[in-house]
XYZ file of C-alpha atoms in Angstrom:
275
model
C -14.174 31.113 10.976
C -13.236 27.979 8.943
C -10.642 25.855 10.464
C -7.252 26.683 8.276
C -4.822 23.535 7.344
C -1.083 24.003 6.516
C -0.548 24.288 2.642
C -0.565 20.731 1.204
C 2.582 20.399 -0.874
C 2.966 17.544 -3.455
C 6.467 15.980 -4.087
C 7.429 13.820 -7.442
C 7.642 10.155 -6.545
C 8.900 7.082 -8.149
C 6.855 3.961 -8.196
C 7.076 0.539 -9.511
C 4.146 -1.236 -10.813
C 3.482 -4.241 -12.506
C 0.860 -4.743 -15.536
C -1.856 -7.269 -14.488
C -1.286 -9.369 -17.763
C -2.022 -12.573 -15.992
C -4.771 -11.240 -13.116
C -7.080 -13.435 -12.234
C -8.398 -15.030 -8.777
C -7.564 -18.821 -8.827
C -7.265 -19.613 -5.002
C -8.185 -17.539 -1.844
C -5.919 -16.112 0.766
C -7.643 -13.498 2.037
C -11.211 -12.557 2.689
C -12.091 -10.730 -0.521
C -10.754 -13.519 -2.920
C -13.730 -16.004 -4.657
C -12.206 -18.339 -7.211
C -15.761 -18.864 -8.143
C -16.684 -15.034 -8.899
C -15.434 -14.240 -12.806
C -12.850 -11.932 -13.198
C -12.069 -9.894 -16.280
C -8.352 -9.486 -16.950
C -8.931 -6.995 -19.789
C -10.887 -4.497 -17.423
C -8.304 -4.833 -14.923
C -5.607 -4.037 -17.507
C -7.179 -1.060 -18.656
C -7.977 0.164 -15.061
C -4.472 -0.374 -14.131
C -3.434 1.499 -17.085
C -5.591 4.388 -16.044
C -3.863 4.337 -12.712
C -0.388 4.378 -13.944
C -1.320 7.186 -16.463
C -2.601 9.353 -13.712
C 0.380 8.813 -11.795
C 2.667 10.018 -14.983
C 0.016 13.000 -15.358
C 0.754 14.553 -12.027
C 4.539 14.240 -12.449
C 5.302 10.883 -10.711
C 7.835 8.315 -12.424
C 6.325 5.023 -12.985
C 8.909 1.818 -13.545
C 7.810 -1.165 -14.400
C 8.628 -4.893 -13.678
C 7.377 -7.602 -15.714
C 4.658 -10.103 -14.890
C 5.157 -13.760 -14.724
C 2.638 -16.321 -15.659
C 1.382 -18.272 -12.923
C 1.496 -15.364 -10.537
C -1.694 -13.744 -10.888
C -1.115 -11.328 -7.756
C 1.959 -9.852 -9.252
C 0.117 -6.921 -10.118
C 0.171 -5.529 -6.094
C 3.870 -4.633 -6.134
C 3.548 -2.982 -2.746
C 3.868 -6.271 -0.882
C 7.148 -7.347 -3.089
C 9.551 -5.276 -0.883
C 9.883 -2.102 1.243
C 12.768 0.448 -0.199
C 14.209 3.369 1.928
C 17.165 5.289 1.181
C 18.321 3.122 -2.067
C 18.315 0.214 0.403
C 15.621 -2.930 -0.568
C 14.221 -5.632 1.861
C 12.628 -7.871 -0.508
C 9.284 -9.736 0.730
C 9.446 -13.049 1.993
C 5.645 -14.142 1.487
C 3.416 -16.319 3.974
C 1.635 -17.967 1.479
C 2.991 -20.444 -1.065
C 1.012 -18.850 -3.840
C 2.927 -15.759 -3.853
C 6.191 -17.135 -2.879
C 7.762 -17.079 -6.233
C 7.398 -13.109 -6.626
C 10.177 -12.679 -4.235
C 12.916 -13.928 -6.701
C 11.149 -11.659 -9.486
C 11.464 -8.704 -7.363
C 14.575 -9.618 -6.050
C 16.144 -10.162 -9.579
C 14.545 -6.617 -11.000
C 16.551 -4.496 -8.028
C 19.657 -6.349 -8.383
C 19.596 -5.949 -12.270
C 18.306 -2.304 -11.837
C 21.553 -1.148 -9.944
C 20.267 -1.559 -6.269
C 23.251 -2.441 -4.273
C 21.726 -3.281 -1.066
C 19.401 -5.909 -1.834
C 18.376 -8.776 0.913
C 15.752 -11.189 1.192
C 13.427 -10.782 4.377
C 14.850 -13.606 6.828
C 10.894 -13.500 8.639
C 7.719 -13.226 7.024
C 7.365 -9.956 5.584
C 4.993 -8.424 3.011
C 6.810 -5.290 2.085
C 5.245 -1.783 2.082
C 1.650 -3.963 2.395
C 2.640 -3.906 6.065
C 5.546 -1.302 6.300
C 4.520 2.182 5.611
C 6.799 5.294 6.042
C 5.724 8.376 7.832
C 8.502 10.901 8.183
C 11.224 9.015 9.455
C 9.230 6.427 11.376
C 7.959 3.240 10.132
C 4.632 2.112 10.915
C 4.368 -1.921 10.787
C 1.475 -4.044 10.677
C 1.235 -7.940 11.818
C -1.745 -9.807 12.915
C -2.084 -11.820 9.251
C 0.772 -11.463 6.762
C 4.054 -10.357 8.098
C 5.593 -11.514 11.591
C 6.179 -9.110 14.519
C 9.950 -10.639 14.141
C 9.979 -8.734 10.744
C 9.692 -5.449 12.561
C 13.218 -5.995 14.256
C 14.617 -6.979 10.865
C 13.049 -3.924 9.130
C 14.558 -1.736 11.774
C 17.847 -3.282 11.641
C 18.195 -3.018 7.987
C 16.813 0.721 7.932
C 17.989 1.903 10.991
C 14.751 3.687 11.535
C 12.300 3.714 14.439
C 9.625 1.045 13.761
C 6.509 0.639 15.829
C 3.992 -2.391 15.959
C 0.553 -2.322 15.090
C -1.880 -5.046 15.523
C -4.540 -5.904 13.191
C -7.453 -7.889 14.279
C -10.046 -7.941 11.285
C -9.361 -10.385 8.932
C -10.755 -8.402 5.823
C -8.013 -5.694 6.896
C -5.284 -8.221 6.536
C -2.404 -5.685 5.467
C -1.757 -2.637 7.248
C -2.241 -0.300 3.882
C -5.874 -1.688 3.816
C -6.329 0.103 7.306
C -4.010 3.029 7.309
C -2.790 5.465 4.842
C 0.182 8.119 4.831
C -1.123 11.381 3.859
C 2.013 13.421 4.033
C 5.237 13.292 6.677
C 3.047 14.320 9.695
C -0.502 13.001 8.925
C -1.976 9.754 8.436
C -5.792 8.514 7.805
C -7.010 5.208 9.087
C -9.770 2.859 10.301
C -9.791 2.405 14.138
C -11.752 -0.740 14.452
C -9.133 -2.779 12.506
C -6.670 -2.328 15.343
C -6.552 -3.633 18.733
C -7.218 -1.504 21.616
C -3.318 -0.871 22.387
C -2.896 -0.061 18.637
C -5.793 2.296 18.629
C -4.196 4.173 21.575
C -0.827 4.268 20.265
C -1.963 6.036 16.741
C -4.189 8.493 18.602
C -1.427 9.488 20.655
C 1.183 9.863 17.864
C -1.528 11.215 15.299
C -4.200 13.285 17.240
C -5.136 14.946 13.936
C -5.450 11.950 11.892
C -8.426 11.395 9.499
C -10.621 8.692 10.887
C -12.643 6.523 8.345
C -16.077 5.068 8.665
C -16.541 1.171 8.440
C -18.279 1.860 4.910
C -15.275 3.689 3.189
C -13.047 0.993 5.027
C -14.926 -1.896 3.347
C -14.303 -0.262 0.109
C -10.780 -0.066 0.374
C -10.733 3.389 0.939
C -7.504 3.496 2.961
C -5.523 1.609 0.489
C -4.983 5.076 -1.011
C -1.827 6.821 -2.498
C -0.709 10.361 -1.332
C 2.044 12.191 -2.732
C 1.616 15.125 -0.015
C -1.370 16.596 -1.564
C -3.333 14.927 -4.164
C -4.820 11.411 -2.810
C -5.532 8.479 -5.382
C -8.115 6.570 -3.472
C -11.215 4.176 -4.782
C -14.064 5.799 -6.291
C -16.646 4.105 -3.868
C -14.944 5.918 -0.679
C -17.203 8.942 -1.296
C -17.374 10.107 2.235
C -13.585 9.930 2.880
C -12.935 11.824 0.013
C -14.821 14.690 1.260
C -13.392 14.126 4.489
C -9.792 14.526 2.674
C -11.013 17.841 0.530
C -12.028 19.428 4.085
C -8.225 18.751 5.263
C -7.155 20.706 2.262
C -6.120 17.530 -0.007
C -6.928 16.866 -3.471
C -8.853 13.288 -3.654
C -8.603 11.929 -7.059
C -11.054 8.792 -7.608
C -9.882 5.950 -9.303
C -11.923 2.586 -10.562
C -9.786 -0.486 -9.758
C -12.987 -2.334 -8.932
C -12.025 -5.629 -10.830
C -8.435 -5.540 -8.897
C -10.570 -5.135 -5.782
C -11.697 -8.783 -6.474
C -8.158 -9.861 -5.382
C -7.747 -7.874 -2.158
C -6.212 -4.593 -3.528
C -6.748 -1.038 -4.341
C -4.307 1.593 -5.810
C -1.567 1.478 -2.978
C -1.611 -2.365 -3.289
C -0.655 -1.729 -6.966
C 2.052 0.881 -6.129
C 5.158 0.286 -4.437
C 7.124 3.514 -3.862
C 11.175 3.790 -4.721
C 12.799 5.784 -2.167
C 16.801 6.795 -3.220
C 19.288 7.202 -0.973
């Protein structure tokens, strides 16, 4: 008999996104960025608009933060903050090239009526390295976010925060190596983590979907799930098949231009979780 999975249930989400009006690659702060490689801002905007439209077609709400000239990476809103239970911990970026994004995000949240907004005291790149799974936060470190930020995140949100150590610079944020599918399930690329972190993930999520190198290297794990539908890069074909086999509905998207900056669907999407 075929294995029967629990019914996957979609839940409406609220997302923050930023149009890539000023997107280009003019510096290199991750291995995917090559300033000598041409970029097409018009194509980046068109691909981003399709992602935004898909969210709305699926019943989700998209809010927009205005792009700022001189901040080409602002399209990657997942890095701008962590928002849980209506509280906002605004990012403090490791690299000077992105530092001014913190002020733009803090201003947006304060003007939007969020009452509990604070700037991270430690280097902390938002949902890039802090992923909520049920009522537990998986927190990455090794390249961008400081381990000290994990304690700060725990204190701000009052949730269990478990650190995971990244070892491959190509997977410099947790959301490039691990994706949350549901409150009790994830998918990840084991080789992106230390042996201790791999062991922790195996113990917590024995039924996780494991990605192969080919899918991880096209950012297949930089995916967004609403509990049933999973938006992921169209190049991650094997991973999409595994998701379908597990009862999810994979939705391929083309963000090839934004991949040149080291980002995919999740990088472009910050979830806004109300109180």
